[in-house]
Each structure stands twice: as C-alpha cells, then as structure tokens.
Amino acid sequence: MQSINILLFVFVSLALRYGVEGIGVNYGFLGNNLPPPDQVINFLKSKNIQKVRIFDPNPDVLKALENSAISVILGTRNEDLQALASDPTFATNWVQNNVIPYASLLDFTYISVGNEVIPGPLASFVLGAMQNLDSAIRASGYYIPVTTTISLQVLATSYPPSNGAFSEEAVQFLQPIAQFLAAKYYPLLANVYPYFAYSGNSAQIQLDYALIKNTGVIVIDGELQYNNLFDAMVDSLYAALEKVGETTVKVVVAETGWPSAGDVYATIGNAQTYVNNLISHVSSGQGTPRRPGKALETYIFALFNENQKTAGVEENFGLFYPDMNEVYHVNLIP
C-alpha cells in the first residue's frame, strides 16, 4: 500500500508540474486599465505561468519578459503581412528590431505570422511572410519556428472529426503552408473554441460535452470515440491536414477559453468548469483520440478581461480582472 501511495504521489506531482508548464495564457493589450508590463510579468511568475502568447511585438512587454524564464509566442501585426511577404529587407529589419535584441535573454517558442487571416484578403501574404521571416531568423543564427495561427473557420466540414476538411477558400493557402511546416518540423497554431461551437448550435450539442465534463462517449467516429468537443475539434483539424497529405504537422492550440459574461451561456460557472477541465485534460498528456499519448500544447484565452475589445463576450474571456483579482479560481495556477 505504501508503494502505491508513493507512486500516486509521484504521478500527481508530475501532473501538477506538467499542468503548470504545459499550459500557457494569452496576454492581450486591448484594455485601458491593464497593469504595466513589468507588473504583469511579475504576476505571471507569482502564478508559476511559464508560457505566454502576445499578439504583436510590444517592446515594453518584451523587455519585461527578459530573464523571466517565461517563454513567448510572438505574433506579427496583421497589417505588416504584405510588407513581410513582399520585401525581404522589411522582414530582416522586423527580426532585427523585434527578435534579436531580446533573443539572448528570452525564449521565443514560435513566431506566429498573422492571426486568423485565412481565408481572407491577407491570406495570400502569409506563406511568403513566413518564408522571409524564417530566412531572416536563420541568417541571424537563431532557431525559432515560424508558423501562423488559424481559426477553425478554415474547415468546410468538421463532423464527425474524421470528415474534417479544409474549405475551397482556405485549402489553396493552407496546403502549401502545411507543406512548409512539415518540411521544417514546425507546428500549426489553431484557435479552438468549443464555446462558439456550442453557443451557435446548443440544440445539437450537449453542454457537458462542450465543457469537457468527462461525459460518456457522445460521438463515435469509426474506431474513435469522443467524450468532449475540444478533442473533436482538434482532431477535425488533424483530419484536414491528413487530407492534404501532411500527417506529421503538430497542432498547437494557441487560443481556447470560455467567457464569463455577455451571453446566456457565458457564465462564471461555465467558464470555471471549462477552463479547469481543460487544464486537467491537457495536463494529463493523454492527447486526443486521433493523436493518443501526444501532449497538446495549449494556451488559455485570456489573462485579463480587456475593456477595449468588442462589447459582450469578447471582453469577458479573462482569468483575471485588470486589478489582478481572479474572475474565478483556476486549478493548477496556485
């Protein structure tokens, strides 16, 4: 019995450790009442949050992250995509200004070129921008994977998950991007929101299934079985990647979360349930039915409620209020 208890203690300790290290948060700047960056970074350190994603190269934030032991996904501004794609010198200068000054003191996990621009008027610039930035980073002597972040609106079909396929509008851009990522062993970043899937189709989707409440099997997809919508959404993207011939590209969940206000389904209770269940699920390392046993790197959206976002649910995704009090308690974030 003592040996069993010791093994259980070791397992739980590792799960807690992985949960803290494997879960990141999105740190957005769209608020006029947010604390200054150095205070935010100290707050993240106090919570043992070791991974963040930021959406543009804010120099004050990057400076505050130096020597913090917090790794960062750095985004480019969508409005820079055309210049990054068409002008290698612009890409080189972007790296020289936004990466090189910090790279010796800060761990850049990925550079994300564009956020949710495929399909759309900027989609044609994404691959060229990725290639130019990748060349500039390599020329500087650093290795930082360069990728892009997509929404699951790129999928024409997603149910059941094995039917996942890119839309005609998206596949013309995503197939060559996936080929680039596979050749470089870089991941694809995706924003995965069971909340929006549920709120748009609550008559057909069970709330417990969307909240990762460890229900029984809800969806049977051939030999694969799904008891939560998060896994099903991720696996629909994996299926789409397989259909364009790319079976090795890893998916990183760049955003996921549940709003605490602004809609009938956006409650503190639902948000707390979703986020805590998500953390437990991802930190278990069990992966998804289509990728079992493969840990799924995941970033919660978002660190703070941001009052300059669109009114309603968009400004209520935060784990914390701008005064750094919690909106609700999050397990594994002490």
PDB file of C-alpha atoms in Angstrom, residues 92-311:
ATOM      1  CA  THR A  92      15.057  41.246 -41.866  1.00  0.00           C
ATOM      2  CA  ASN A  93      14.501  44.583 -40.157  1.00  0.00           C
ATOM      3  CA  TRP A  94      11.490  43.152 -38.312  1.00  0.00           C
ATOM      4  CA  VAL A  95      13.680  40.395 -36.902  1.00  0.00           C
ATOM      5  CA  GLN A  96      16.493  42.814 -36.087  1.00  0.00           C
ATOM      6  CA  ASN A  97      14.094  45.122 -34.222  1.00  0.00           C
ATOM      7  CA  ASN A  98      11.751  42.666 -32.537  1.00  0.00           C
ATOM      8  CA  VAL A  99      13.666  39.429 -32.007  1.00  0.00           C
ATOM      9  CA  ILE A 100      17.437  39.891 -31.919  1.00  0.00           C
ATOM     10  CA  PRO A 101      17.549  42.494 -29.104  1.00  0.00           C
ATOM     11  CA  TYR A 102      15.758  40.063 -26.780  1.00  0.00           C
ATOM     12  CA  ALA A 103      16.682  36.606 -28.045  1.00  0.00           C
ATOM     13  CA  SER A 104      19.673  36.052 -25.767  1.00  0.00           C
ATOM     14  CA  LEU A 105      17.556  36.788 -22.669  1.00  0.00           C
ATOM     15  CA  LEU A 106      14.168  35.467 -23.754  1.00  0.00           C
ATOM     16  CA  ASP A 107      12.926  32.140 -25.092  1.00  0.00           C
ATOM     17  CA  PHE A 108      10.830  32.658 -28.224  1.00  0.00           C
ATOM     18  CA  THR A 109       8.741  29.494 -28.635  1.00  0.00           C
ATOM     19  CA  TYR A 110       7.301  30.411 -32.045  1.00  0.00           C
ATOM     20  CA  ILE A 111       6.782  33.401 -34.298  1.00  0.00           C
ATOM     21  CA  SER A 112       3.148  33.492 -35.433  1.00  0.00           C
ATOM     22  CA  VAL A 113       2.679  35.224 -38.783  1.00  0.00           C
ATOM     23  CA  GLY A 114      -0.867  36.529 -38.864  1.00  0.00           C
ATOM     24  CA  ASN A 115      -3.825  35.664 -36.662  1.00  0.00           C
ATOM     25  CA  GLU A 116      -6.964  34.228 -38.270  1.00  0.00           C
ATOM     26  CA  VAL A 117      -6.383  35.773 -41.705  1.00  0.00           C
ATOM     27  CA  ILE A 118      -7.070  32.593 -43.726  1.00  0.00           C
ATOM     28  CA  PRO A 119      -9.263  32.765 -45.739  1.00  0.00           C
ATOM     29  CA  GLY A 120      -9.410  36.478 -46.423  1.00  0.00           C
ATOM     30  CA  PRO A 121      -7.712  39.366 -48.259  1.00  0.00           C
ATOM     31  CA  LEU A 122      -4.423  38.898 -46.365  1.00  0.00           C
ATOM     32  CA  ALA A 123      -4.242  35.126 -46.803  1.00  0.00           C
ATOM     33  CA  SER A 124      -2.071  35.266 -49.915  1.00  0.00           C
ATOM     34  CA  PHE A 125       0.708  37.004 -47.967  1.00  0.00           C
ATOM     35  CA  VAL A 126       1.037  34.509 -45.116  1.00  0.00           C
ATOM     36  CA  LEU A 127       3.353  31.915 -46.673  1.00  0.00           C
ATOM     37  CA  GLY A 128       5.704  34.498 -48.190  1.00  0.00           C
ATOM     38  CA  ALA A 129       5.896  36.325 -44.871  1.00  0.00           C
ATOM     39  CA  MET A 130       6.631  33.062 -43.071  1.00  0.00           C
ATOM     40  CA  GLN A 131       9.386  32.202 -45.537  1.00  0.00           C
ATOM     41  CA  ASN A 132      11.030  35.636 -45.346  1.00  0.00           C
ATOM     42  CA  LEU A 133      10.935  35.717 -41.552  1.00  0.00           C
ATOM     43  CA  ASP A 134      12.244  32.164 -41.324  1.00  0.00           C
ATOM     44  CA  SER A 135      15.164  33.064 -43.606  1.00  0.00           C
ATOM     45  CA  ALA A 136      15.907  36.222 -41.600  1.00  0.00           C
ATOM     46  CA  ILE A 137      15.864  34.370 -38.288  1.00  0.00           C
ATOM     47  CA  ARG A 138      18.112  31.610 -39.584  1.00  0.00           C
ATOM     48  CA  ALA A 139      20.506  34.174 -41.056  1.00  0.00           C
ATOM     49  CA  SER A 140      20.767  35.746 -37.613  1.00  0.00           C
ATOM     50  CA  GLY A 141      21.909  32.443 -36.146  1.00  0.00           C
ATOM     51  CA  TYR A 142      18.781  31.643 -34.139  1.00  0.00           C
ATOM     52  CA  TYR A 143      16.339  28.763 -34.410  1.00  0.00           C
ATOM     53  CA  ILE A 144      12.748  29.883 -33.818  1.00  0.00           C
ATOM     54  CA  PRO A 145       9.907  28.046 -35.572  1.00  0.00           C
ATOM     55  CA  VAL A 146       7.805  30.324 -37.787  1.00  0.00           C
ATOM     56  CA  THR A 147       4.151  29.490 -38.274  1.00  0.00           C
ATOM     57  CA  THR A 148       0.686  31.053 -38.469  1.00  0.00           C
ATOM     58  CA  THR A 149      -2.477  30.945 -36.361  1.00  0.00           C
ATOM     59  CA  ILE A 150      -5.775  29.867 -37.896  1.00  0.00           C
ATOM     60  CA  SER A 151      -9.355  29.662 -36.704  1.00  0.00           C
ATOM     61  CA  LEU A 152     -11.368  26.534 -37.375  1.00  0.00           C
ATOM     62  CA  GLN A 153     -13.429  28.568 -39.831  1.00  0.00           C
ATOM     63  CA  VAL A 154     -10.901  27.185 -42.346  1.00  0.00           C
ATOM     64  CA  LEU A 155     -12.796  23.878 -42.207  1.00  0.00           C
ATOM     65  CA  ALA A 156     -15.624  23.159 -44.623  1.00  0.00           C
ATOM     66  CA  THR A 157     -16.627  20.073 -42.641  1.00  0.00           C
ATOM     67  CA  SER A 158     -15.755  19.011 -39.108  1.00  0.00           C
ATOM     68  CA  TYR A 159     -18.302  16.354 -38.131  1.00  0.00           C
ATOM     69  CA  PRO A 160     -17.577  13.658 -37.428  1.00  0.00           C
ATOM     70  CA  PRO A 161     -13.941  14.615 -36.796  1.00  0.00           C
ATOM     71  CA  SER A 162     -12.595  12.186 -39.421  1.00  0.00           C
ATOM     72  CA  ASN A 163     -14.543  14.166 -42.045  1.00  0.00           C
ATOM     73  CA  GLY A 164     -12.555  17.294 -41.242  1.00  0.00           C
ATOM     74  CA  ALA A 165     -11.540  19.025 -44.476  1.00  0.00           C
ATOM     75  CA  PHE A 166     -10.369  22.495 -45.456  1.00  0.00           C
ATOM     76  CA  SER A 167     -12.739  24.710 -47.397  1.00  0.00           C
ATOM     77  CA  GLU A 168     -12.019  25.539 -51.032  1.00  0.00           C
ATOM     78  CA  GLU A 169     -11.278  29.119 -49.974  1.00  0.00           C
ATOM     79  CA  ALA A 170      -8.730  28.007 -47.355  1.00  0.00           C
ATOM     80  CA  VAL A 171      -7.061  24.935 -48.846  1.00  0.00           C
ATOM     81  CA  GLN A 172      -5.279  26.865 -51.605  1.00  0.00           C
ATOM     82  CA  PHE A 173      -3.341  28.686 -48.878  1.00  0.00           C
ATOM     83  CA  LEU A 174      -3.139  26.032 -46.192  1.00  0.00           C
ATOM     84  CA  GLN A 175      -1.874  23.168 -48.336  1.00  0.00           C
ATOM     85  CA  PRO A 176       1.426  24.931 -49.225  1.00  0.00           C
ATOM     86  CA  ILE A 177       1.675  26.315 -45.686  1.00  0.00           C
ATOM     87  CA  ALA A 178       1.289  22.794 -44.280  1.00  0.00           C
ATOM     88  CA  GLN A 179       3.979  21.578 -46.697  1.00  0.00           C
ATOM     89  CA  PHE A 180       6.312  24.325 -45.458  1.00  0.00           C
ATOM     90  CA  LEU A 181       5.608  23.458 -41.820  1.00  0.00           C
ATOM     91  CA  ALA A 182       6.117  19.733 -42.381  1.00  0.00           C
ATOM     92  CA  ALA A 183       9.427  20.285 -44.167  1.00  0.00           C
ATOM     93  CA  LYS A 184      10.672  22.443 -41.289  1.00  0.00           C
ATOM     94  CA  TYR A 185       9.107  20.364 -38.478  1.00  0.00           C
ATOM     95  CA  TYR A 186       7.203  23.460 -37.325  1.00  0.00           C
ATOM     96  CA  PRO A 187       3.701  23.254 -35.787  1.00  0.00           C
ATOM     97  CA  LEU A 188       0.448  24.827 -36.928  1.00  0.00           C
ATOM     98  CA  LEU A 189      -1.259  27.090 -34.382  1.00  0.00           C
ATOM     99  CA  ALA A 190      -5.039  26.954 -34.098  1.00  0.00           C
ATOM    100  CA  ASN A 191      -7.713  28.771 -32.106  1.00  0.00           C
ATOM    101  CA  VAL A 192     -10.169  26.191 -30.765  1.00  0.00           C
ATOM    102  CA  TYR A 193     -13.371  27.413 -29.113  1.00  0.00           C
ATOM    103  CA  PRO A 194     -15.985  24.870 -28.040  1.00  0.00           C
ATOM    104  CA  TYR A 195     -17.877  27.846 -26.570  1.00  0.00           C
ATOM    105  CA  PHE A 196     -18.604  29.325 -30.000  1.00  0.00           C
ATOM    106  CA  ALA A 197     -19.466  25.921 -31.452  1.00  0.00           C
ATOM    107  CA  TYR A 198     -21.892  25.295 -28.597  1.00  0.00           C
ATOM    108  CA  SER A 199     -23.449  28.762 -28.462  1.00  0.00           C
ATOM    109  CA  GLY A 200     -24.112  28.589 -32.200  1.00  0.00           C
ATOM    110  CA  ASN A 201     -25.694  25.132 -32.048  1.00  0.00           C
ATOM    111  CA  SER A 202     -26.876  24.489 -28.493  1.00  0.00           C
ATOM    112  CA  ALA A 203     -29.830  22.426 -29.701  1.00  0.00           C
ATOM    113  CA  GLN A 204     -27.495  19.793 -31.160  1.00  0.00           C
ATOM    114  CA  ILE A 205     -24.533  19.893 -28.736  1.00  0.00           C
ATOM    115  CA  GLN A 206     -24.700  18.863 -25.094  1.00  0.00           C
ATOM    116  CA  LEU A 207     -23.349  21.473 -22.692  1.00  0.00           C
ATOM    117  CA  ASP A 208     -21.408  18.861 -20.674  1.00  0.00           C
ATOM    118  CA  TYR A 209     -19.747  17.692 -23.909  1.00  0.00           C
ATOM    119  CA  ALA A 210     -18.623  21.272 -24.614  1.00  0.00           C
ATOM    120  CA  LEU A 211     -17.451  21.789 -21.024  1.00  0.00           C
ATOM    121  CA  ILE A 212     -15.196  18.673 -21.045  1.00  0.00           C
ATOM    122  CA  LYS A 213     -17.146  17.200 -18.133  1.00  0.00           C
ATOM    123  CA  ASN A 214     -15.973  13.631 -18.781  1.00  0.00           C
ATOM    124  CA  THR A 215     -19.324  12.501 -20.030  1.00  0.00           C
ATOM    125  CA  GLY A 216     -19.726   9.109 -21.559  1.00  0.00           C
ATOM    126  CA  VAL A 217     -18.999   8.649 -25.225  1.00  0.00           C
ATOM    127  CA  ILE A 218     -21.037  11.159 -27.229  1.00  0.00           C
ATOM    128  CA  VAL A 219     -19.577  10.801 -30.717  1.00  0.00           C
ATOM    129  CA  ILE A 220     -18.463   7.510 -32.265  1.00  0.00           C
ATOM    130  CA  ASP A 221     -16.304   8.088 -35.319  1.00  0.00           C
ATOM    131  CA  GLY A 222     -15.262   4.725 -36.714  1.00  0.00           C
ATOM    132  CA  GLU A 223     -12.911   3.245 -34.130  1.00  0.00           C
ATOM    133  CA  LEU A 224     -12.505   6.589 -32.356  1.00  0.00           C
ATOM    134  CA  GLN A 225     -14.726   7.731 -29.523  1.00  0.00           C
ATOM    135  CA  TYR A 226     -15.189  11.277 -28.229  1.00  0.00           C
ATOM    136  CA  ASN A 227     -16.422  12.432 -24.838  1.00  0.00           C
ATOM    137  CA  ASN A 228     -15.634  16.130 -25.301  1.00  0.00           C
ATOM    138  CA  LEU A 229     -15.947  18.708 -28.050  1.00  0.00           C
ATOM    139  CA  PHE A 230     -12.417  20.123 -27.604  1.00  0.00           C
ATOM    140  CA  ASP A 231     -10.808  16.845 -28.725  1.00  0.00           C
ATOM    141  CA  ALA A 232     -13.265  16.504 -31.587  1.00  0.00           C
ATOM    142  CA  MET A 233     -12.448  19.983 -32.874  1.00  0.00           C
ATOM    143  CA  VAL A 234      -8.688  19.425 -32.677  1.00  0.00           C
ATOM    144  CA  ASP A 235      -8.972  16.073 -34.420  1.00  0.00           C
ATOM    145  CA  SER A 236     -11.085  17.548 -37.222  1.00  0.00           C
ATOM    146  CA  LEU A 237      -8.106  19.794 -37.963  1.00  0.00           C
ATOM    147  CA  TYR A 238      -5.729  16.835 -37.884  1.00  0.00           C
ATOM    148  CA  ALA A 239      -8.032  15.030 -40.337  1.00  0.00           C
ATOM    149  CA  ALA A 240      -7.980  18.059 -42.651  1.00  0.00           C
ATOM    150  CA  LEU A 241      -4.181  18.137 -42.551  1.00  0.00           C
ATOM    151  CA  GLU A 242      -4.082  14.448 -43.412  1.00  0.00           C
ATOM    152  CA  LYS A 243      -6.328  15.057 -46.405  1.00  0.00           C
ATOM    153  CA  VAL A 244      -3.757  17.456 -47.889  1.00  0.00           C
ATOM    154  CA  GLY A 245      -1.040  14.858 -47.331  1.00  0.00           C
ATOM    155  CA  GLU A 246       0.507  16.242 -44.161  1.00  0.00           C
ATOM    156  CA  THR A 247       0.315  13.669 -41.364  1.00  0.00           C
ATOM    157  CA  THR A 248       3.286  14.919 -39.340  1.00  0.00           C
ATOM    158  CA  VAL A 249       2.358  18.559 -38.675  1.00  0.00           C
ATOM    159  CA  LYS A 250       1.697  19.075 -34.968  1.00  0.00           C
ATOM    160  CA  VAL A 251      -1.204  21.249 -33.843  1.00  0.00           C
ATOM    161  CA  VAL A 252      -0.697  23.740 -31.016  1.00  0.00           C
ATOM    162  CA  VAL A 253      -3.844  25.242 -29.503  1.00  0.00           C
ATOM    163  CA  ALA A 254      -2.961  28.936 -29.496  1.00  0.00           C
ATOM    164  CA  GLU A 255      -6.282  30.041 -28.001  1.00  0.00           C
ATOM    165  CA  THR A 256      -9.109  28.401 -26.145  1.00  0.00           C
ATOM    166  CA  GLY A 257     -11.362  29.659 -23.408  1.00  0.00           C
ATOM    167  CA  TRP A 258     -14.885  30.360 -22.242  1.00  0.00           C
ATOM    168  CA  PRO A 259     -16.325  33.806 -21.475  1.00  0.00           C
ATOM    169  CA  SER A 260     -17.710  34.545 -18.018  1.00  0.00           C
ATOM    170  CA  ALA A 261     -20.287  37.159 -19.086  1.00  0.00           C
ATOM    171  CA  GLY A 262     -22.006  38.662 -22.114  1.00  0.00           C
ATOM    172  CA  ASP A 263     -24.237  35.774 -23.173  1.00  0.00           C
ATOM    173  CA  VAL A 264     -26.703  33.318 -21.647  1.00  0.00           C
ATOM    174  CA  TYR A 265     -24.085  30.540 -21.869  1.00  0.00           C
ATOM    175  CA  ALA A 266     -21.248  32.832 -20.783  1.00  0.00           C
ATOM    176  CA  THR A 267     -21.323  32.448 -17.013  1.00  0.00           C
ATOM    177  CA  ILE A 268     -18.655  32.336 -14.357  1.00  0.00           C
ATOM    178  CA  GLY A 269     -19.711  28.781 -13.556  1.00  0.00           C
ATOM    179  CA  ASN A 270     -19.377  27.567 -17.144  1.00  0.00           C
ATOM    180  CA  ALA A 271     -16.097  29.411 -17.650  1.00  0.00           C
ATOM    181  CA  GLN A 272     -14.607  27.955 -14.472  1.00  0.00           C
ATOM    182  CA  THR A 273     -15.780  24.459 -15.351  1.00  0.00           C
ATOM    183  CA  TYR A 274     -14.417  24.617 -18.893  1.00  0.00           C
ATOM    184  CA  VAL A 275     -11.016  26.064 -18.042  1.00  0.00           C
ATOM    185  CA  ASN A 276     -10.363  23.783 -15.084  1.00  0.00           C
ATOM    186  CA  ASN A 277     -11.492  20.703 -17.000  1.00  0.00           C
ATOM    187  CA  LEU A 278      -9.353  21.798 -19.949  1.00  0.00           C
ATOM    188  CA  ILE A 279      -6.282  22.148 -17.738  1.00  0.00           C
ATOM    189  CA  SER A 280      -6.867  18.733 -16.195  1.00  0.00           C
ATOM    190  CA  HIS A 281      -7.440  17.138 -19.601  1.00  0.00           C
ATOM    191  CA  VAL A 282      -4.459  18.698 -21.360  1.00  0.00           C
ATOM    192  CA  SER A 283      -2.079  18.231 -18.433  1.00  0.00           C
ATOM    193  CA  SER A 284      -2.891  14.514 -18.334  1.00  0.00           C
ATOM    194  CA  GLY A 285      -0.851  14.130 -21.517  1.00  0.00           C
ATOM    195  CA  GLN A 286      -3.403  11.708 -22.958  1.00  0.00           C
ATOM    196  CA  GLY A 287      -3.701  13.624 -26.219  1.00  0.00           C
ATOM    197  CA  THR A 288      -6.746  13.253 -28.454  1.00  0.00           C
ATOM    198  CA  PRO A 289      -8.317  10.091 -29.873  1.00  0.00           C
ATOM    199  CA  ARG A 290      -6.637  10.753 -33.228  1.00  0.00           C
ATOM    200  CA  ARG A 291      -3.281  11.556 -31.583  1.00  0.00           C
ATOM    201  CA  PRO A 292      -3.313   9.484 -28.383  1.00  0.00           C
ATOM    202  CA  GLY A 293      -0.475   9.929 -25.931  1.00  0.00           C
ATOM    203  CA  LYS A 294       0.761  13.116 -27.595  1.00  0.00           C
ATOM    204  CA  ALA A 295       0.692  16.097 -25.249  1.00  0.00           C
ATOM    205  CA  LEU A 296      -1.263  19.019 -26.686  1.00  0.00           C
ATOM    206  CA  GLU A 297       0.405  22.367 -26.053  1.00  0.00           C
ATOM    207  CA  THR A 298      -2.421  24.758 -25.166  1.00  0.00           C
ATOM    208  CA  TYR A 299      -2.784  28.464 -24.387  1.00  0.00           C
ATOM    209  CA  ILE A 300      -5.819  29.779 -22.499  1.00  0.00           C
ATOM    210  CA  PHE A 301      -7.523  32.916 -23.725  1.00  0.00           C
ATOM    211  CA  ALA A 302      -7.052  35.169 -21.914  1.00  0.00           C
ATOM    212  CA  LEU A 303      -5.077  36.506 -18.989  1.00  0.00           C
ATOM    213  CA  PHE A 304      -7.257  39.595 -18.368  1.00  0.00           C
ATOM    214  CA  ASN A 305     -10.692  40.893 -19.241  1.00  0.00           C
ATOM    215  CA  GLU A 306      -9.998  43.602 -21.845  1.00  0.00           C
ATOM    216  CA  ASN A 307     -12.413  46.520 -21.968  1.00  0.00           C
ATOM    217  CA  GLN A 308     -11.403  47.785 -25.417  1.00  0.00           C
ATOM    218  CA  LYS A 309     -12.482  44.613 -27.186  1.00  0.00           C
ATOM    219  CA  THR A 310     -15.927  44.275 -28.743  1.00  0.00           C
ATOM    220  CA  ALA A 311     -18.598  44.668 -26.076  1.00  0.00           C
TER     221      ALA A 311
END
